[in-house]
Short mmCIF file of C-alpha atoms in Angstrom, two decimals:
data_model
loop_
_atom_site.label_atom_id
_atom_site.label_comp_id
_atom_site.label_asym_id
_atom_site.label_seq_id
_atom_site.Cartn_x
_atom_site.Cartn_y
_atom_site.Cartn_z
CA MET Z 1 -119.82 44.84 60.35
CA SER Z 2 -117.00 42.33 61.71
CA THR Z 3 -116.72 38.95 60.05
CA VAL Z 4 -116.15 35.91 62.13
CA ARG Z 5 -114.17 32.96 61.09
CA GLY Z 6 -113.62 29.24 62.15
CA PHE Z 7 -114.72 25.86 60.48
CA LEU Z 8 -116.53 25.04 63.53
CA THR Z 9 -118.07 26.90 66.58
CA PRO Z 10 -116.53 29.12 68.46
CA LYS Z 11 -116.21 31.13 65.52
CA THR Z 12 -114.35 34.41 66.68
CA ALA Z 13 -112.36 37.06 64.50
CA THR Z 14 -109.29 35.21 64.15
CA GLY Z 15 -110.87 31.56 63.97
CA SER Z 16 -107.99 30.23 66.11
CA SER Z 17 -110.60 28.96 69.09
CA SER Z 18 -112.51 26.53 66.64
CA LEU Z 19 -112.98 23.12 67.90
CA ILE Z 20 -111.68 21.70 64.97
CA PRO Z 21 -109.61 22.97 61.94
CA SER Z 22 -111.18 22.37 58.02
CA PRO Z 23 -109.98 19.36 56.28
CA PRO Z 24 -107.81 17.19 55.38
CA TRP Z 25 -107.74 15.70 58.76
CA LEU Z 26 -104.54 13.39 59.11
CA TYR Z 27 -104.58 10.20 61.16
CA SER Z 28 -101.78 7.67 62.87
CA GLY Z 29 -103.11 5.11 64.84
CA ASP Z 30 -102.71 1.19 66.13
CA LEU Z 31 -106.05 -0.52 65.39
CA LEU Z 32 -107.46 -3.81 67.12
CA THR Z 33 -110.23 -5.32 65.61
CA VAL Z 34 -112.53 -8.02 66.66
CA GLU Z 35 -114.68 -9.15 64.36
CA TYR Z 36 -117.96 -11.85 65.33
CA ARG Z 37 -121.67 -12.42 64.33
CA THR Z 38 -125.02 -11.46 66.07
CA ASP Z 39 -128.52 -11.56 65.23
CA PRO Z 40 -129.09 -10.00 62.20
CA ASP Z 41 -132.68 -8.54 63.13
CA ARG Z 42 -130.26 -6.45 65.88
CA VAL Z 43 -128.40 -4.85 63.10
CA ARG Z 44 -131.53 -4.21 61.24
CA GLU Z 45 -132.86 -2.50 63.97
CA LEU Z 46 -129.98 -0.01 63.64
CA LEU Z 47 -130.44 0.71 59.82
CA PRO Z 48 -132.90 3.82 58.97
CA GLU Z 49 -134.28 3.99 55.33
CA PRO Z 50 -133.14 3.99 52.75
CA LEU Z 51 -130.60 1.69 54.26
CA GLU Z 52 -130.89 -2.28 54.14
CA LEU Z 53 -129.08 -5.27 55.57
CA ALA Z 54 -126.12 -6.62 53.57
CA GLU Z 55 -126.91 -9.11 51.21
CA GLU Z 56 -123.88 -11.79 52.44
CA ASP Z 57 -123.20 -12.26 56.41
CA PRO Z 58 -125.55 -9.27 57.42
CA GLY Z 59 -125.08 -10.28 61.08
CA ALA Z 60 -121.46 -9.36 61.23
CA VAL Z 61 -120.03 -6.89 63.24
CA ALA Z 62 -116.70 -5.21 63.70
CA LEU Z 63 -115.66 -3.89 67.32
CA ILE Z 64 -112.49 -1.38 67.19
CA TRP Z 65 -110.40 -0.02 69.24
CA ALA Z 66 -108.08 2.70 67.95
CA ASP Z 67 -105.18 4.81 69.48
CA TRP Z 68 -104.75 8.27 67.39
CA GLN Z 69 -102.63 10.62 66.92
CA SER Z 70 -104.36 13.31 64.40
CA CYS Z 71 -103.66 16.76 62.84
CA SER Z 72 -104.56 19.25 60.41
CA ALA Z 73 -102.79 19.65 56.94
CA SER Z 74 -99.76 21.44 58.65
CA GLY Z 75 -99.38 18.96 61.26
CA ARG Z 76 -99.03 21.43 63.88
CA GLU Z 77 -101.04 19.51 66.70
CA LEU Z 78 -98.58 16.78 66.77
CA LEU Z 79 -96.09 19.22 68.50
CA ASP Z 80 -98.91 20.11 71.27
CA PRO Z 81 -100.27 16.67 71.75
CA VAL Z 82 -103.10 17.26 73.98
CA LEU Z 83 -104.28 18.57 70.67
CA SER Z 84 -103.57 15.56 68.46
CA GLN Z 85 -103.83 12.41 70.81
CA TYR Z 86 -106.95 10.54 71.56
CA LYS Z 87 -108.72 7.20 71.66
CA GLU Z 88 -111.90 5.38 70.53
CA ALA Z 89 -113.77 2.41 70.31
CA PHE Z 90 -116.75 2.08 67.84
CA ALA Z 91 -118.90 -0.40 66.33
CA VAL Z 92 -118.99 -1.08 62.69
CA VAL Z 93 -122.01 -3.32 60.74
CA ARG Z 94 -122.24 -3.64 56.99
CA CYS Z 95 -125.21 -2.54 55.05
CA SER Z 96 -127.05 -1.68 51.46
CA TYR Z 97 -127.85 1.07 49.55
CA ARG Z 98 -129.17 1.08 46.08
CA GLY Z 99 -127.32 -2.52 45.88
CA ARG Z 100 -123.90 -1.58 46.73
CA THR Z 101 -122.34 -2.59 50.20
CA TYR Z 102 -121.07 0.19 52.74
CA SER Z 103 -119.69 0.08 56.36
CA ARG Z 104 -121.91 2.00 58.51
CA CYS Z 105 -120.79 2.92 62.48
CA VAL Z 106 -123.63 2.63 64.82
CA TYR Z 107 -121.47 2.99 68.02
CA ILE Z 108 -118.60 5.00 69.04
CA TRP Z 109 -116.69 6.35 71.95
CA VAL Z 110 -113.92 9.02 72.04
CA ASP Z 111 -112.14 10.43 74.98
CA LYS Z 112 -111.57 13.99 73.29
CA ASP Z 113 -114.06 16.89 72.79
CA PHE Z 114 -112.47 17.67 69.13
CA ALA Z 115 -113.39 13.95 68.25
CA ILE Z 116 -116.89 14.51 68.84
CA ALA Z 117 -116.78 17.56 66.79
CA ARG Z 118 -115.05 15.70 63.74
CA GLY Z 119 -117.49 13.02 64.65
CA LEU Z 120 -120.63 15.38 64.35
CA HIS Z 121 -119.48 16.74 60.84
CA GLN Z 122 -118.77 13.43 59.62
CA GLY Z 123 -121.73 11.94 60.81
CA TYR Z 124 -120.29 9.48 63.55
CA PRO Z 125 -122.23 8.88 66.55
CA LYS Z 126 -119.94 9.80 68.88
CA LYS Z 127 -120.13 10.14 72.43
CA LEU Z 128 -117.69 10.57 75.47
CA GLY Z 129 -115.90 7.60 76.90
CA SER Z 130 -112.98 5.78 78.39
CA ILE Z 131 -111.01 3.48 76.38
CA HIS Z 132 -107.58 1.56 76.79
CA GLN Z 133 -105.48 -0.71 74.84
CA THR Z 134 -102.02 -2.39 75.15
CA ARG Z 135 -99.63 -0.44 73.02
CA PRO Z 136 -96.41 -2.76 71.47
CA HIS Z 137 -93.33 -1.66 71.99
CA PRO Z 138 -89.85 -3.50 71.25
CA TYR Z 139 -88.37 -3.11 74.76
CA GLY Z 140 -89.19 -4.39 78.06
CA PRO Z 141 -92.69 -6.51 78.90
CA ALA Z 142 -94.78 -4.38 76.46
CA PRO Z 143 -95.81 -7.50 73.43
CA ARG Z 144 -94.09 -7.18 70.17
CA ILE Z 145 -96.03 -7.63 66.93
CA GLU Z 146 -95.43 -11.32 66.56
CA ALA Z 147 -97.26 -14.55 66.86
CA GLY Z 148 -98.29 -14.95 70.45
CA ALA Z 149 -98.61 -11.44 71.23
CA ARG Z 150 -101.19 -10.67 73.52
CA PHE Z 151 -102.87 -7.23 73.24
CA GLY Z 152 -106.09 -6.26 76.18
CA ALA Z 153 -108.45 -3.50 75.35
CA THR Z 154 -111.26 -2.00 77.62
CA LEU Z 155 -114.35 0.30 77.05
CA ALA Z 156 -116.20 2.34 79.64
CA ALA Z 157 -118.72 5.12 79.55
CA ALA Z 158 -120.93 6.73 82.09
CA ASP Z 159 -119.04 4.69 84.58
CA ARG Z 160 -119.96 1.47 83.24
CA ARG Z 161 -117.86 -0.90 81.62
CA LEU Z 162 -119.11 -1.69 78.18
CA ALA Z 163 -116.76 -4.03 76.29
CA GLN Z 164 -113.55 -5.68 77.08
CA ALA Z 165 -111.08 -8.09 74.88
CA VAL Z 166 -108.20 -9.75 74.75
CA VAL Z 167 -106.44 -10.63 71.51
CA THR Z 168 -103.76 -12.99 70.87
CA LEU Z 169 -101.83 -12.41 67.51
CA ARG Z 170 -101.54 -15.99 65.53
CA GLU Z 171 -100.04 -14.96 61.98
CA PRO Z 172 -99.53 -12.17 59.20
CA SER Z 173 -102.76 -11.80 57.32
CA GLY Z 174 -103.56 -10.35 53.63
CA THR Z 175 -106.18 -8.29 55.42
CA ASN Z 176 -107.76 -6.51 58.35
CA GLY Z 177 -111.21 -7.48 58.20
CA PHE Z 178 -113.99 -7.45 56.06
CA VAL Z 179 -116.73 -5.76 58.22
CA ASN Z 180 -115.17 -2.05 58.11
CA GLY Z 181 -113.62 -2.85 54.61
CA HIS Z 182 -116.05 -0.44 52.40
CA PRO Z 183 -117.07 3.43 52.30
CA MET Z 184 -119.03 4.30 55.19
CA ALA Z 185 -123.01 5.26 54.70
CA HIS Z 186 -123.67 7.61 57.87
CA HIS Z 187 -126.68 10.25 58.34
CA ARG Z 188 -125.93 13.40 59.47
CA TRP Z 189 -128.93 14.64 61.66
CA LEU Z 190 -129.86 17.98 63.46
CA PRO Z 191 -133.21 18.67 65.03
CA SER Z 192 -135.00 21.67 63.98
CA ILE Z 193 -134.80 24.64 66.59
CA GLU Z 194 -138.78 24.57 66.70
CA LYS Z 195 -140.10 22.53 68.60
CA GLY Z 196 -141.89 19.59 66.76
CA GLY Z 197 -140.23 21.02 63.62
CA GLY Z 198 -138.82 17.96 62.74
CA LEU Z 199 -134.99 17.77 61.35
CA ALA Z 200 -133.13 20.70 60.06
CA LEU Z 201 -130.48 18.68 58.66
CA ASP Z 202 -131.23 15.24 57.21
CA GLU Z 203 -128.41 13.88 54.87
CA LEU Z 204 -127.24 10.62 53.91
CA ILE Z 205 -123.51 10.60 53.07
CA GLU Z 206 -120.74 8.36 51.74
CA SER Z 207 -117.58 9.12 53.01
CA GLY Z 208 -114.01 7.19 53.08
CA ALA Z 209 -110.15 7.68 53.00
CA ALA Z 210 -108.90 10.16 50.83
CA SER Z 211 -105.57 8.23 50.88
CA PHE Z 212 -104.31 5.12 53.34
CA GLU Z 213 -101.26 3.37 54.16
CA ALA Z 214 -100.58 0.69 56.49
CA GLY Z 215 -98.20 -2.15 57.95
CA GLN Z 216 -98.55 -5.52 57.76
CA ALA Z 217 -102.24 -6.87 59.40
CA TRP Z 218 -102.13 -9.57 61.67
CA THR Z 219 -104.69 -11.83 62.61
CA GLY Z 220 -105.31 -13.97 66.01
CA ASP Z 221 -108.00 -14.75 68.03
CA ALA Z 222 -109.98 -13.01 70.81
CA ASP Z 223 -111.80 -13.41 73.76
CA LEU Z 224 -114.56 -10.53 73.83
CA GLU Z 225 -117.20 -9.76 76.64
CA LEU Z 226 -119.97 -7.41 75.97
CA PHE Z 227 -121.53 -5.65 79.44
CA GLU Z 228 -125.33 -4.10 79.64
CA SER Z 229 -125.65 -0.80 80.67
CA PRO Z 230 -128.33 1.60 81.75
CA THR Z 231 -127.30 4.53 79.20
CA GLU Z 232 -125.54 2.39 76.20
CA GLU Z 233 -127.11 -0.35 73.96
CA LEU Z 234 -123.55 -2.23 72.73
CA ALA Z 235 -124.66 -5.27 74.47
CA ARG Z 236 -127.68 -5.79 72.29
CA LEU Z 237 -125.20 -6.58 69.50
CA GLU Z 238 -124.51 -10.04 71.45
CA VAL Z 239 -121.62 -12.42 70.31
CA ARG Z 240 -123.34 -15.05 68.91
CA GLU Z 241 -119.98 -16.47 66.98
CA PRO Z 242 -116.61 -15.10 66.59
CA ILE Z 243 -114.93 -14.45 63.10
CA ALA Z 244 -111.37 -13.13 64.18
CA ALA Z 245 -109.53 -10.41 65.54
CA TYR Z 246 -106.78 -8.16 64.10
CA TYR Z 247 -104.02 -5.85 64.55
CA ARG Z 248 -102.70 -2.86 62.14
CA GLN Z 249 -100.81 0.22 62.24
CA VAL Z 250 -102.78 2.43 59.67
CA GLY Z 251 -102.09 6.16 58.05
CA VAL Z 252 -105.28 7.63 56.84
CA VAL Z 253 -106.31 11.10 55.31
CA TRP Z 254 -109.92 12.13 55.39
CA ASP Z 255 -110.91 15.30 53.33
CA GLY Z 256 -114.81 15.38 52.96
CA GLY Z 257 -117.72 12.95 51.57
CA THR Z 258 -120.62 12.59 49.00
CA LEU Z 259 -124.10 13.70 49.24
CA LEU Z 260 -126.35 10.33 48.64
CA GLU Z 261 -129.46 11.70 49.60
CA SER Z 262 -131.10 14.47 51.68
CA GLY Z 263 -134.38 14.76 53.97
CA THR Z 264 -135.33 11.29 53.24
CA SER Z 265 -134.66 9.30 56.18
CA ALA Z 266 -137.25 7.76 58.77
CA ALA Z 267 -135.63 9.37 61.78
CA THR Z 268 -137.28 11.40 63.97
CA VAL Z 269 -136.61 13.50 67.27
#
């Protein structure tokens, strides 16, 4: 009787073909964050029971672009960059669960399959997309991290542009915003293989960084546009009032989460 190994499929005799290694997962990244307010009812419609709107600023949204290098504990992927480098853009709102405020990723697009696989495990609703953002550099025409620096960011999926932003830095900031500043409340869902069988996996989980370090955050202003698409609904979180924009370089370690509830969501298949 053979034994197959691997954190995720494909499982093989050696486990070397697994799409992702087991946690911990380590990340280094450049984040561009644009915060704004939308109609709270558009946030509410994305929160399945038992989650509720956040009591304060319930319509606040953060749209975040991230340029990542990531690896397992060994760090070996950093020396084979195709296995470590990827980009993503994601929309985060806040919600309440049993009186505690959480962040929740409601939409997210990435450009590598291993990032999608990690999202399946973590409860992020990841899809493939095309994501680009201006990179800072101390030489040549690229922007430095300083007052007046300008960064562009674009997001597309299924050949349609979904969002674009231009961020202009103004001054150092004590924070990188407030919408994505809480532990994440995510659902892990998997439909039953039997037709009409409902959900085989239905978990509400909490997760966050096992450790975190970051450089100086900068705040500024953003011009943000969202676009309609026949296959995506990001534009429903329409921009009603800008809040602020931010740039920050971060280092994060993710090493598992906590089960909050099982089998109690209002999701259907």
